[in-house]
Coordinates of C-alpha atoms and ligand atoms in Angstrom, one line a residue:
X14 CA -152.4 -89.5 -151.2
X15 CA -149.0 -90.9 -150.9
X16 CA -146.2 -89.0 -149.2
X17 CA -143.8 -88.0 -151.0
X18 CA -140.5 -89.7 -149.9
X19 CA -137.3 -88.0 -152.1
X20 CA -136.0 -84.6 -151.6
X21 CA -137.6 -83.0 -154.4
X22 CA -141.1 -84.5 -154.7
X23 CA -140.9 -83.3 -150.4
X24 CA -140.1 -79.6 -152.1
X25 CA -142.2 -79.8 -155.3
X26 CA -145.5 -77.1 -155.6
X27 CA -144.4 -75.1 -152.7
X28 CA -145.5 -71.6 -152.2
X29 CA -142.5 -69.5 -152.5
X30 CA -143.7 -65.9 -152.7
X31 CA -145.2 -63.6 -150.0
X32 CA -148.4 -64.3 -148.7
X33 CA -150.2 -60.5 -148.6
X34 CA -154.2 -60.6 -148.5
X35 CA -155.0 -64.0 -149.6
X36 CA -152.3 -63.8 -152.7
X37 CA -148.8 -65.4 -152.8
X38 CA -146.9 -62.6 -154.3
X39 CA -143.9 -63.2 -156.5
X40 CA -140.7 -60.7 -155.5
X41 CA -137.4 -60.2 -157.7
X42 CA -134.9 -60.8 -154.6
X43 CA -135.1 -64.1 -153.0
X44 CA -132.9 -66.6 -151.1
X45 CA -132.1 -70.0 -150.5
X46 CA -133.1 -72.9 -148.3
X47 CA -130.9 -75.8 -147.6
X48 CA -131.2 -79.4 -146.7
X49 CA -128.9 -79.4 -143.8
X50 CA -128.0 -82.6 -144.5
X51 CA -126.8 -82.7 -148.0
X52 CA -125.8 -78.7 -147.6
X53 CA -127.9 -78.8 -151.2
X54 CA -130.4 -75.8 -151.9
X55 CA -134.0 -77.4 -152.0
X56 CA -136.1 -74.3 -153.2
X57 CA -135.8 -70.5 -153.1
X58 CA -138.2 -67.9 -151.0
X59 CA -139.0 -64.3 -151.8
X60 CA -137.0 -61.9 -149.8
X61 CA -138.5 -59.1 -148.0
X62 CA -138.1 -56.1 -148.2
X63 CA -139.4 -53.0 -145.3
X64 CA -141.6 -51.9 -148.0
X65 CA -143.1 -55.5 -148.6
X66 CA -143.7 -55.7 -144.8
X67 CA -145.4 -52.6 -144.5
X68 CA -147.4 -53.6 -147.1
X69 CA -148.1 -56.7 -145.1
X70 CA -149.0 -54.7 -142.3
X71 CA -151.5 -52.0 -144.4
X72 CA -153.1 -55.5 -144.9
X73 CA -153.5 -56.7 -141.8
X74 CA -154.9 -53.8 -139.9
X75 CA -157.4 -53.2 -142.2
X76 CA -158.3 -57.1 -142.3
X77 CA -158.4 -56.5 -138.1
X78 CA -162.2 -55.2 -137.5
X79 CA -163.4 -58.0 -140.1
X80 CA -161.5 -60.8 -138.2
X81 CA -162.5 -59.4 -134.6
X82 CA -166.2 -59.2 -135.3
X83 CA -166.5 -62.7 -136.4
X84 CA -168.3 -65.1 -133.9
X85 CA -166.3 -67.6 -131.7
X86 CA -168.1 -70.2 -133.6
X87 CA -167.2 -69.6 -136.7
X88 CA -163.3 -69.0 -135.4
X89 CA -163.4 -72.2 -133.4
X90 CA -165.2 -74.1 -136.7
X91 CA -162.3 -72.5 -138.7
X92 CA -159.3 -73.7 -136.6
X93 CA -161.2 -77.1 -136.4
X94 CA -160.9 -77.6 -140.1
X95 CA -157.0 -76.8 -139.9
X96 CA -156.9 -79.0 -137.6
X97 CA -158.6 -82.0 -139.7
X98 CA -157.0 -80.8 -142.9
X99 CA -152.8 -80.9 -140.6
X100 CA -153.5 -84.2 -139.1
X101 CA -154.8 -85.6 -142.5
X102 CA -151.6 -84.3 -144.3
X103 CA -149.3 -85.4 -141.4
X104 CA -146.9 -87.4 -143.8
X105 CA -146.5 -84.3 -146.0
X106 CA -145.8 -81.6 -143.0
X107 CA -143.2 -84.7 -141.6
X108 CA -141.6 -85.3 -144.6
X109 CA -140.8 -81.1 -145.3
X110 CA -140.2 -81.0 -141.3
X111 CA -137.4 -83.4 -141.5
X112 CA -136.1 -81.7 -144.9
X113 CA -135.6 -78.2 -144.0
X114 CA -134.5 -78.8 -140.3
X115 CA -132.8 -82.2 -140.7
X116 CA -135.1 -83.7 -137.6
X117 CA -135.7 -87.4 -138.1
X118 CA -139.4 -88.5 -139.8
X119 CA -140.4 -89.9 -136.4
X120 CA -139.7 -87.1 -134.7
X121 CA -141.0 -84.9 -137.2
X122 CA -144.3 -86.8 -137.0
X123 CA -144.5 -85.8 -133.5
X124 CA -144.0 -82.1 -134.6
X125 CA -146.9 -82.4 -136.9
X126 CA -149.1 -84.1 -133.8
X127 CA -147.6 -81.5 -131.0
X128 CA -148.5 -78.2 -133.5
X129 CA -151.6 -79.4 -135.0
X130 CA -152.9 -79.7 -131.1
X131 CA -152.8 -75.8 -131.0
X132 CA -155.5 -75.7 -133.7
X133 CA -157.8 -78.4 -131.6
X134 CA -156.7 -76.8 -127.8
X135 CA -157.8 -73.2 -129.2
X136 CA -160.4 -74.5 -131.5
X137 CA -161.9 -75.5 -128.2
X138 CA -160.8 -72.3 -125.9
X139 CA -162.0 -70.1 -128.1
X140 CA -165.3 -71.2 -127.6
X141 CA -165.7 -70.9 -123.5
X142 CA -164.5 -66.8 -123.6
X143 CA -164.1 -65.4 -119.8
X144 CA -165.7 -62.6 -118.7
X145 CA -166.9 -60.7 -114.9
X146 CA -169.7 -59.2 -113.7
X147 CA -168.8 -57.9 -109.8
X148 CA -170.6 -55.5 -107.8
X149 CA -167.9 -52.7 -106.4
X150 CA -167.5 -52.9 -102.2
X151 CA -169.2 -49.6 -101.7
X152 CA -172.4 -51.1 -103.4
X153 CA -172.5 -47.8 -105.6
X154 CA -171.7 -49.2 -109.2
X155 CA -171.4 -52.7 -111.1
X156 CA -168.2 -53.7 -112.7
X157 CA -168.7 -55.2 -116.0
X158 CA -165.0 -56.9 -117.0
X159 CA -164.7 -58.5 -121.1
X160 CA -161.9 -59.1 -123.3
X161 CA -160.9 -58.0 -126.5
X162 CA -158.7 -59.3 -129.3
X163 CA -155.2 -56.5 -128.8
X164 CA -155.0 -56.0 -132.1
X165 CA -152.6 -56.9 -135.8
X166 CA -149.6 -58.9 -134.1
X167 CA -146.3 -59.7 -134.9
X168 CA -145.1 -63.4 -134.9
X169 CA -141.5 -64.5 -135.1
X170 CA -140.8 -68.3 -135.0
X171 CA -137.3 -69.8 -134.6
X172 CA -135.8 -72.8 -137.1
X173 CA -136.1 -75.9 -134.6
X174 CA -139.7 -76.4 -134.5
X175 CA -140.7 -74.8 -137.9
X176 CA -144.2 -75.6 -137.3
X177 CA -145.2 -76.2 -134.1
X178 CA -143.9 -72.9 -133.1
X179 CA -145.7 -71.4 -136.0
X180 CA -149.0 -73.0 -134.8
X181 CA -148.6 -72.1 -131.1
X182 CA -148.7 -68.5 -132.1
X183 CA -150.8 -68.4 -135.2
X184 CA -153.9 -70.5 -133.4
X185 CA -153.6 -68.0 -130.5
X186 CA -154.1 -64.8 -131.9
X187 CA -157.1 -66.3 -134.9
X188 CA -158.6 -67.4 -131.7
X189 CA -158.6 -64.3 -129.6
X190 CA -159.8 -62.3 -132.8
X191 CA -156.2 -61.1 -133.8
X192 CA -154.7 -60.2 -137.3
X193 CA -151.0 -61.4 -137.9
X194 CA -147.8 -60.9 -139.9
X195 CA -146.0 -64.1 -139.5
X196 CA -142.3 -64.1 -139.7
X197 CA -140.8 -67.3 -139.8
X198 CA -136.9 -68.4 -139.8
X199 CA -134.7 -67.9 -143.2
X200 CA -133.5 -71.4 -142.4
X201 CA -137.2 -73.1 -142.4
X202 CA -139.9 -70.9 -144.1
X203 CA -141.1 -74.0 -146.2
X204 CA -143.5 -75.5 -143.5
X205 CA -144.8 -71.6 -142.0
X206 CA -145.7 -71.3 -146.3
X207 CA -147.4 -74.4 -146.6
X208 CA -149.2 -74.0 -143.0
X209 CA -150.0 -70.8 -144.5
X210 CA -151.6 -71.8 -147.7
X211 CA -153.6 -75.2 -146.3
X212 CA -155.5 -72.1 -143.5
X213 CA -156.5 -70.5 -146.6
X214 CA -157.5 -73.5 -148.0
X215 CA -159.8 -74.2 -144.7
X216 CA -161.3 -70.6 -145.5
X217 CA -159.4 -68.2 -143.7
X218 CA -160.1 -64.6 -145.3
X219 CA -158.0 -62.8 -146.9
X220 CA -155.2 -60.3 -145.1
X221 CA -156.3 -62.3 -141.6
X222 CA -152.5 -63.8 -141.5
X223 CA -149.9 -62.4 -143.8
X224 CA -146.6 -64.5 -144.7
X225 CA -143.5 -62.4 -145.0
X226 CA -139.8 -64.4 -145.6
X227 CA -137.1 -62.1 -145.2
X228 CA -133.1 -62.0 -144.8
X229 CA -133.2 -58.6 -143.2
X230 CA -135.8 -59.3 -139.9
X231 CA -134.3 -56.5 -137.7
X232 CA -134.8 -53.9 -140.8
X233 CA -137.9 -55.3 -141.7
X234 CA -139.3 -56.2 -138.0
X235 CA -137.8 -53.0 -136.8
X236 CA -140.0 -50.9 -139.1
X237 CA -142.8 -52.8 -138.7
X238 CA -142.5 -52.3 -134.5
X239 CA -141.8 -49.0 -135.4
X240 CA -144.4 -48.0 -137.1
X241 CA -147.5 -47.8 -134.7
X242 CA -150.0 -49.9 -136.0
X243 CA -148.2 -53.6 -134.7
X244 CA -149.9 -53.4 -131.0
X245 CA -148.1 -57.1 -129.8
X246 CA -144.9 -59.1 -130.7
X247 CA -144.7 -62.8 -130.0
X248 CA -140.8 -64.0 -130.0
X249 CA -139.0 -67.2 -130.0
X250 CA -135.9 -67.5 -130.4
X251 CA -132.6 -66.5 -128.1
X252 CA -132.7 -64.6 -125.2
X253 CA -130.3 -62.0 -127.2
X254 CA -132.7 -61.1 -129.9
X255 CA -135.3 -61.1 -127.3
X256 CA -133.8 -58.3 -125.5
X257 CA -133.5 -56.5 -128.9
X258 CA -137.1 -56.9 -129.3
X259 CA -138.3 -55.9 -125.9
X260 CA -135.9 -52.4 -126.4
X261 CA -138.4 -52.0 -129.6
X262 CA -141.6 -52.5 -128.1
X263 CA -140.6 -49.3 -125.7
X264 CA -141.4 -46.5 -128.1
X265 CA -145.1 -48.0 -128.9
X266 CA -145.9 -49.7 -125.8
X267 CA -146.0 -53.5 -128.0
X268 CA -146.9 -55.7 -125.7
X269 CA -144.3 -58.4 -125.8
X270 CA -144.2 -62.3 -125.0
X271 CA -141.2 -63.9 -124.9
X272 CA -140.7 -67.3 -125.1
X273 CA -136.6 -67.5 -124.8
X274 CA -133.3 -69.8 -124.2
X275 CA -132.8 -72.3 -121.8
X276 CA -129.8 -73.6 -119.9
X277 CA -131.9 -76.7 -118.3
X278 CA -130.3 -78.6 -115.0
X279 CA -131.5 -82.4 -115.1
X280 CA -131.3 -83.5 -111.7
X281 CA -130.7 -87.1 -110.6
X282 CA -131.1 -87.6 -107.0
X283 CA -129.4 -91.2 -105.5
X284 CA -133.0 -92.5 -104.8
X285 CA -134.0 -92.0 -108.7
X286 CA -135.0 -95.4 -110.4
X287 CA -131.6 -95.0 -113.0
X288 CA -133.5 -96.9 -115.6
X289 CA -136.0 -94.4 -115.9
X290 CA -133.7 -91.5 -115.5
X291 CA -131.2 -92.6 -118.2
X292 CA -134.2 -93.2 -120.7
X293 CA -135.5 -90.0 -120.0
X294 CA -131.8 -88.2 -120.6
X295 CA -132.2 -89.6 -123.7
X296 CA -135.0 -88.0 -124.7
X297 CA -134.5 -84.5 -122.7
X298 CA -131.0 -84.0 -124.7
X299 CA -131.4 -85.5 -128.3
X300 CA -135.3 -84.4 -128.6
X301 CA -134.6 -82.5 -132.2
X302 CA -130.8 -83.4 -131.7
X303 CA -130.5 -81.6 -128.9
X304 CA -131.6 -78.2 -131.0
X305 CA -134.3 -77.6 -128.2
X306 CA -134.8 -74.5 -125.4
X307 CA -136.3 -77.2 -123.4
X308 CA -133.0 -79.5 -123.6
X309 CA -131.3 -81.1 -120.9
X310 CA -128.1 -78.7 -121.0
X311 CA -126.3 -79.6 -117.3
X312 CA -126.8 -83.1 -115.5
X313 CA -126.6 -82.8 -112.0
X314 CA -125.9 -86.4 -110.5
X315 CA -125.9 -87.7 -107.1
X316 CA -122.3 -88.8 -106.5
X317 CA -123.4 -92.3 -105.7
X318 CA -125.2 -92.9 -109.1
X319 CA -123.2 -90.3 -111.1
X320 CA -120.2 -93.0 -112.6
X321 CA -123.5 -95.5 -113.2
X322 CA -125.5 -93.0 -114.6
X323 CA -122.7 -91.5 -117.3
X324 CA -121.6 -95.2 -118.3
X325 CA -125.2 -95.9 -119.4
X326 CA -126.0 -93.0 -120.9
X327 CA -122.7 -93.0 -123.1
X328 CA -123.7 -96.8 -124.1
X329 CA -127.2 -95.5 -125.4
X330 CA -125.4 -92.3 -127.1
X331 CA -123.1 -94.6 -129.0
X332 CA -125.6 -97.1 -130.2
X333 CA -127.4 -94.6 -132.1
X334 CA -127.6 -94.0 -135.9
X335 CA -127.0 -90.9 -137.6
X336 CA -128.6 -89.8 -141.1
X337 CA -130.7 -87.4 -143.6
X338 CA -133.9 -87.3 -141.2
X339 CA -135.9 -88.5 -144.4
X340 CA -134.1 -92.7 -143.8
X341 CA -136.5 -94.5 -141.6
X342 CA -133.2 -95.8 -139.5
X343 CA -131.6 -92.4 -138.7
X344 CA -132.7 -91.2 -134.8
X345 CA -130.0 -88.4 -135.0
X346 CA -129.9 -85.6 -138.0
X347 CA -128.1 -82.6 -139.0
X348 CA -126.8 -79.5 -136.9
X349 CA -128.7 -76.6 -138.5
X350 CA -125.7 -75.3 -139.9
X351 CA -121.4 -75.9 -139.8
X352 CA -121.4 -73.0 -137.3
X353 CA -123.3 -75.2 -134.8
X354 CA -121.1 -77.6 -135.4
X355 CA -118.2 -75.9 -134.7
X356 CA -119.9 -74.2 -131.5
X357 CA -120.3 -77.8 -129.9
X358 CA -117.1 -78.6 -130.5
X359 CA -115.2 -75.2 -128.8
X360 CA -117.5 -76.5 -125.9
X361 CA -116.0 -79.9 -125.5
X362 CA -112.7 -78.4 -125.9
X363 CA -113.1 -76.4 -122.9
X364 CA -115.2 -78.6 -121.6
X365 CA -112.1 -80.8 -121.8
X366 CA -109.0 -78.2 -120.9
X367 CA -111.5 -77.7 -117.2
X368 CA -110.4 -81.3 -116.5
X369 CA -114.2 -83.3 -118.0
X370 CA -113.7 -86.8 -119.4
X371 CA -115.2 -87.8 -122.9
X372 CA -117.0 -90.9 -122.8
X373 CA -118.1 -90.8 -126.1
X374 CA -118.2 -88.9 -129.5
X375 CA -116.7 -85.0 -129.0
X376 CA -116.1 -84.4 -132.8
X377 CA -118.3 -83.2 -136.1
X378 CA -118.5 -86.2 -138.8
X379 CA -117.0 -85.6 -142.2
X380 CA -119.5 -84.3 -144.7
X381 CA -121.5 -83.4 -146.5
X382 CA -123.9 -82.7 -144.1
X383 CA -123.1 -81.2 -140.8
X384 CA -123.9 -83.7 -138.3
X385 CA -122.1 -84.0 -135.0
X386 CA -121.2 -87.4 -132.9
X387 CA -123.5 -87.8 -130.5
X388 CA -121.3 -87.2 -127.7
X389 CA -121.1 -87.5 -123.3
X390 CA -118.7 -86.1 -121.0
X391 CA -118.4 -86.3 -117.4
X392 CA -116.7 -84.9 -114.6
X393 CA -117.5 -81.2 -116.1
X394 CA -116.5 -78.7 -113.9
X395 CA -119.5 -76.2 -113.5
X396 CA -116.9 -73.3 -114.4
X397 CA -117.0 -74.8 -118.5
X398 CA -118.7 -72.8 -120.9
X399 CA -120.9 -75.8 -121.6
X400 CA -123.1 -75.0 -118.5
X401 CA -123.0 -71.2 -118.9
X402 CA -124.6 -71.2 -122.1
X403 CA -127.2 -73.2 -124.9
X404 CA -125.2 -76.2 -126.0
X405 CA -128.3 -76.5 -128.8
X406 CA -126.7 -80.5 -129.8
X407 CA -126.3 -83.6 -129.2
X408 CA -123.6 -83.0 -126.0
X409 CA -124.6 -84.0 -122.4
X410 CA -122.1 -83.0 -119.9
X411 CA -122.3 -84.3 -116.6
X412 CA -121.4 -83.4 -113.1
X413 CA -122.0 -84.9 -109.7
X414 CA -123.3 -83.3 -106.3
X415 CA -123.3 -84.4 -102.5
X416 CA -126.7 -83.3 -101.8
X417 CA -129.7 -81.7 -103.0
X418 CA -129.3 -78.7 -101.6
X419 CA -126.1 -78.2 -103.3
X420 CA -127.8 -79.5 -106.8
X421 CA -130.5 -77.0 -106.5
X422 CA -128.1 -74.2 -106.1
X423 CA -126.1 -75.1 -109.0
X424 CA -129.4 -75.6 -111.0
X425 CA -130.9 -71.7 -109.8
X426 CA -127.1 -70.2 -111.0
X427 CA -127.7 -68.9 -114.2
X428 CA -130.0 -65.9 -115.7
X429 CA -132.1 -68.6 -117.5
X430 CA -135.2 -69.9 -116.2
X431 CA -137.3 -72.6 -118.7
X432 CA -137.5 -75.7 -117.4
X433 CA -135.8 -78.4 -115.3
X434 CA -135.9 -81.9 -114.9
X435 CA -135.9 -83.7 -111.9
X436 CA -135.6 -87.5 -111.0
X437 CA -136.4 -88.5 -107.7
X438 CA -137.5 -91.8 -105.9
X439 CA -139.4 -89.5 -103.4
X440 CA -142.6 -87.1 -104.2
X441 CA -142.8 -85.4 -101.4
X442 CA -139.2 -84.2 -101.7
X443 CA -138.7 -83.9 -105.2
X444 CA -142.0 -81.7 -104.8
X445 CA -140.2 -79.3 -102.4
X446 CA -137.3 -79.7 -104.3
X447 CA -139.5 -78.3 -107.5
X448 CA -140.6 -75.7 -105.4
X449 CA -137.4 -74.5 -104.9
X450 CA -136.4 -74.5 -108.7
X451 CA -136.2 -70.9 -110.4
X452 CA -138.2 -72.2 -113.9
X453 CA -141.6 -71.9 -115.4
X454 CA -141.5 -75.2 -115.3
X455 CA -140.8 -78.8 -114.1
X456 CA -140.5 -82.6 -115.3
X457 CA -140.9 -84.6 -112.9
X458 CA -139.6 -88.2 -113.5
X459 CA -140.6 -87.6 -117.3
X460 CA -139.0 -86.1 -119.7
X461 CA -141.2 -84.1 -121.6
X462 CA -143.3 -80.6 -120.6
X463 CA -144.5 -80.1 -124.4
X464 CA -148.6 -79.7 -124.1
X465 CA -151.2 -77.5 -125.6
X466 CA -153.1 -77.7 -122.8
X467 CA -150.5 -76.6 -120.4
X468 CA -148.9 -73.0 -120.3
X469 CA -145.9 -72.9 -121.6
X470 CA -142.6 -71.0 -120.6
X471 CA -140.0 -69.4 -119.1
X472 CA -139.2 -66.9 -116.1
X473 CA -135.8 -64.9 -115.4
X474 CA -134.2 -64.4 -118.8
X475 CA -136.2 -67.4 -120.3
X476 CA -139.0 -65.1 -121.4
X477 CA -142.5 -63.4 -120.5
X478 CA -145.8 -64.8 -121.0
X479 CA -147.0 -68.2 -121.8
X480 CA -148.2 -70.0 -124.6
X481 CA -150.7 -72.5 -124.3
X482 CA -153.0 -74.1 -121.9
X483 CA -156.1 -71.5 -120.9
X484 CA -153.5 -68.7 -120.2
X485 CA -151.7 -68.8 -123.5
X486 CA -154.8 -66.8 -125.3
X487 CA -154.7 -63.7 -122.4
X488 CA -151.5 -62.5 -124.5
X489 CA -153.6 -61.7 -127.3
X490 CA -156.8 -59.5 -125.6
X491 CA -156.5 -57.0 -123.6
X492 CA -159.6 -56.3 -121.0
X493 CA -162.2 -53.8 -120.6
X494 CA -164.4 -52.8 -117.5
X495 CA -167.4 -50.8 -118.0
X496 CA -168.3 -48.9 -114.9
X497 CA -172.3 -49.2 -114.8
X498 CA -174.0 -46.6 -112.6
X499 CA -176.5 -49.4 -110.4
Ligands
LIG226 P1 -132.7 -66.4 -133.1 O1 -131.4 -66.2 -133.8 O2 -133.0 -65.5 -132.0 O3 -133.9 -66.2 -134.3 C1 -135.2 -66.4 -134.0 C2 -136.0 -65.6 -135.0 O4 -135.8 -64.2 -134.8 C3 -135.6 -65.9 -136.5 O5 -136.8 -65.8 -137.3 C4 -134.7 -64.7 -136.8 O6 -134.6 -64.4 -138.1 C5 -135.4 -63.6 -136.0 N1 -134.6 -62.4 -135.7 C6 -133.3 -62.4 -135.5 N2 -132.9 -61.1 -135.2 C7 -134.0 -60.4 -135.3 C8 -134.3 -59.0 -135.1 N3 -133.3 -58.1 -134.8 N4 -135.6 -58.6 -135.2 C9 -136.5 -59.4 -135.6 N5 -136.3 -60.7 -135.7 C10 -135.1 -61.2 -135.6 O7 -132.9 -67.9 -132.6 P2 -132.7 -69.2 -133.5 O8 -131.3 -69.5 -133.6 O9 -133.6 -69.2 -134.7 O10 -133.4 -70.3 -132.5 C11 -132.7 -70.8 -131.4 C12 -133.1 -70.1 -130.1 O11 -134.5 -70.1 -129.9 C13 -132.5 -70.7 -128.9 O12 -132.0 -69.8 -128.0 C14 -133.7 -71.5 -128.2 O13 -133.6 -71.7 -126.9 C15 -134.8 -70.5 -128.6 N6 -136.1 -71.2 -128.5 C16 -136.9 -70.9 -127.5 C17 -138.1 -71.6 -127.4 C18 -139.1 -71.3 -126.2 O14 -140.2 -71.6 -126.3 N7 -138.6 -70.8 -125.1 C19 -138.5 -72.5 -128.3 C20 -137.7 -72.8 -129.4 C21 -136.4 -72.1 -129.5 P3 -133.1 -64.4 -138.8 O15 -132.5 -65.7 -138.6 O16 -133.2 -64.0 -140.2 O17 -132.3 -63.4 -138.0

């Protein structure tokens, strides 16, 4: 089949209702999606309402002893066949990706590769279930330990990976037995709909994973945490909404995982091979345009490299092209939306009035479209708002430090915790140096932490829980010992 290449054959024969038990369900209210980079509508979803997501819900819980009791075979065999069906329709799922989020088609690509690995990595999991047998110390019983699925979930995905963190989540829980509602971003429901419809396709049963679009998530997510039945949440998205979430699980006892912002330091030590480094920058800050937890946010550079390192970085910055993510020669799309725009560029501002020098870009391009100059500064003074909070753009500021010790203090100050990067011409130190790092994770000399098999996330304020790798399936069972009299 060929992939469709224009904006409208990308958005023509979408789903655009609710998905409730196996049926896409027209609704009266609905809202629109926009092409970021033309600011042009390019379909409408249905709306939500509480009542429509509590009819989700009914749904799924009585789908949930069905689901559970199926074998691991026949769940593995099932995720197996979405995987097939994705990697098949890769162009299609690229060609939405960059549409609704503006990403370019190469990057998108990846997206499709990256998510559809979720189907394979629990495809293959789900297959090799743990479980104990342990004799107590007293020798008067056996302990008999197995897991079971934790019952109808909630999953809310953010806009900046539309379907790889759609996948991460949805493979989980079918794997560990689990029923879902999923909720995906008002800004990027297309690719959750069509993920949606191509699981039925590969024979998922009805009411197993419910679609619900909505404008109103806290009323609707509220009263579906609210109500009882929901017995886990799994978040992405910012750290604020997270802690709204976590406040919501209290009543129930929801078991939460949170997979939250970043505010990642990317070290350069004076021993790093620059070459490497600078490459790496590239990809750490303008993966998705920057619109990443995982992005490089603060560059801590050895004083000795630091002028080096910002003059080659700004050279790279300015070389690239900037365009609808659907034209084979953009590498650089769209903000989400004007107010991100206008968020990076209060940040250069006072990046600027704290005394940083722009090296290149600082400023939103004309429209339409609301793309921002790919932009460096240096010389940022670690008191700028630009390393307090998610700069979520194109925009690398840079800063220099004397030694190590002083990087990884700058790199530990602030209540986030995802990842960091780290560049260093040594192992041996830079693998102390990780040690000493307060994130779920590090790069070292690489750029990228992305990996099914590997557990994914955050610590501090950067979230609880991992996804992916063997842990990432725990969130979804809970365990059960039987005491056994022997
Ligand atoms: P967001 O504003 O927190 O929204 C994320 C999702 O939560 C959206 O679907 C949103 O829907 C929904 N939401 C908002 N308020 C809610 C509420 N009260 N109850 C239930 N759902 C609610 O984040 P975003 O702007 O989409 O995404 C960017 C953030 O995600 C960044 O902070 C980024 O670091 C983080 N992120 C983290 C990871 C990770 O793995 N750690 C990965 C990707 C992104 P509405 O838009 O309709 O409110």
């Amino acid at each position: 089949m060929t992939a469709p290449t224009t904006v409208d054959e990308v958005s023509a024969g979408l789903p655009s209702g609710l998905l409730i038990d196996g049926r896409w369900e027209r609704v009266d209210e609905t809202f629109p999606v926009v092409d970021p980079a033309t600011e042009k509508p390019i379909a409408r979803v249905a709306d939500a309402s509480v009542a429509h997501g509590l009819r989700a819900l009914d749904s799924i819980v009585d789908a949930a002893p069905g689901w559970a009791a199926t074998t691991f075979r026949e769940r593995a065999e099932l995720l197996r066949r979405a995987f097939d069906a994705l990697t098949a329709r890769r162009e299609e799922f690229a060609r939405l990706i960059a549409t609704e989020m503006g990403k370019p088609l190469e990057e998108a690509r990846g997206e499709v590769d990256y998510g559809a690995e979720f189907l394979r990595w629990y495809a293959e999991e789900v297959s090799r279930p743990e479980g104990d047998y342990r004799r107590s110390p007293d020798g008067g019983s056996r302990i008999l330990v197995s897991r079971r699925p934790i019952g109808p979930c909630l999953l809310i995905t953010p806009w900046n990976f539309p379907l790889a963190m759609a996948t991460r989540k949805v493979a989980a829980a079918l794997a560990a037995g689990c029923t879902a509602i999923l909720k995906p971003a008002p800004q990027t429901p297309l690719t959750s709909l069509r993920f949606a419809q191509l699981l039925l396709d590969a024979g998922l049963p009805a009411g197993v994973l419910n679609v619900v679009t909505t404008m109103d998530a806290p009323a609707v997510c509220g009263a579906l945490l609210a109500d009882g039945r929901i017995r886990k949440v799994s978040f992405t998205g910012s750290t604020a909404v997270g802690r709204l979430l976590i406040a919501q699980c209290g009543p129930q006892v929801v078991r939460p995982s949170m997979e939250l912002g970043g505010n990642a330091p990317f070290i350069v030590d004076e021993d790093a091979d620059l070459d490497r480094a600078v490459e790496g920058a590239m990809i750490a800050k303008m993966r998705n345009m920057g619109q990443a937890c995982t992005a490089a946010n603060r560059f801590l550079v050895h004083r000795r490299v630091a002028d080096e390192f910002g003059r080659r970085l700004a050279e790279r910055m300015r070389d690239l092209t900037v365009g609808h993510g659907l034209d084979p020669l953009s590498q650089v799309g769209p903000m989400i939306d004007g107010a991100a725009c206008d968020k990076l560029a209060g940040l250069v501002r006072d990046a600027v009035d704290h005394g940083a020098r722009l090296l290149t870009g600082g400023s939103p391009l004309p429209g339409p479209g609301t793309f921002f100059e790919p932009t460096v500064l240096t010389d940022v003074s670690p008191g700028s708002r630009m390393f307090a909070d998610e700069i979520f753009g194109p925009v690398a500021g840079v800063t220099c430090f004397d030694d190590l010790d002083e990087a990884v203090a700058v790199a530990n100050d602030t209540e986030y915790g995802l990842v960091a990067y780290l560049y260093s011409g040594n192992t041996e130190k830079a693998l102390r140096t990780a040690e000493r790092l307060d994130v779920g994770m590090v790069a070292l000399n690489r750029a990228l932490v992305s990996n099914a098999a590997a557990p994914f996330g955050g610590i501090k304020q950067s979230g609880l829980g991992r996804e992916g790798g063997r842990e990432g399936i725990n969130d979804y069972l809970d365990l059960q010992y039987v005491a056994i009299d022997a």
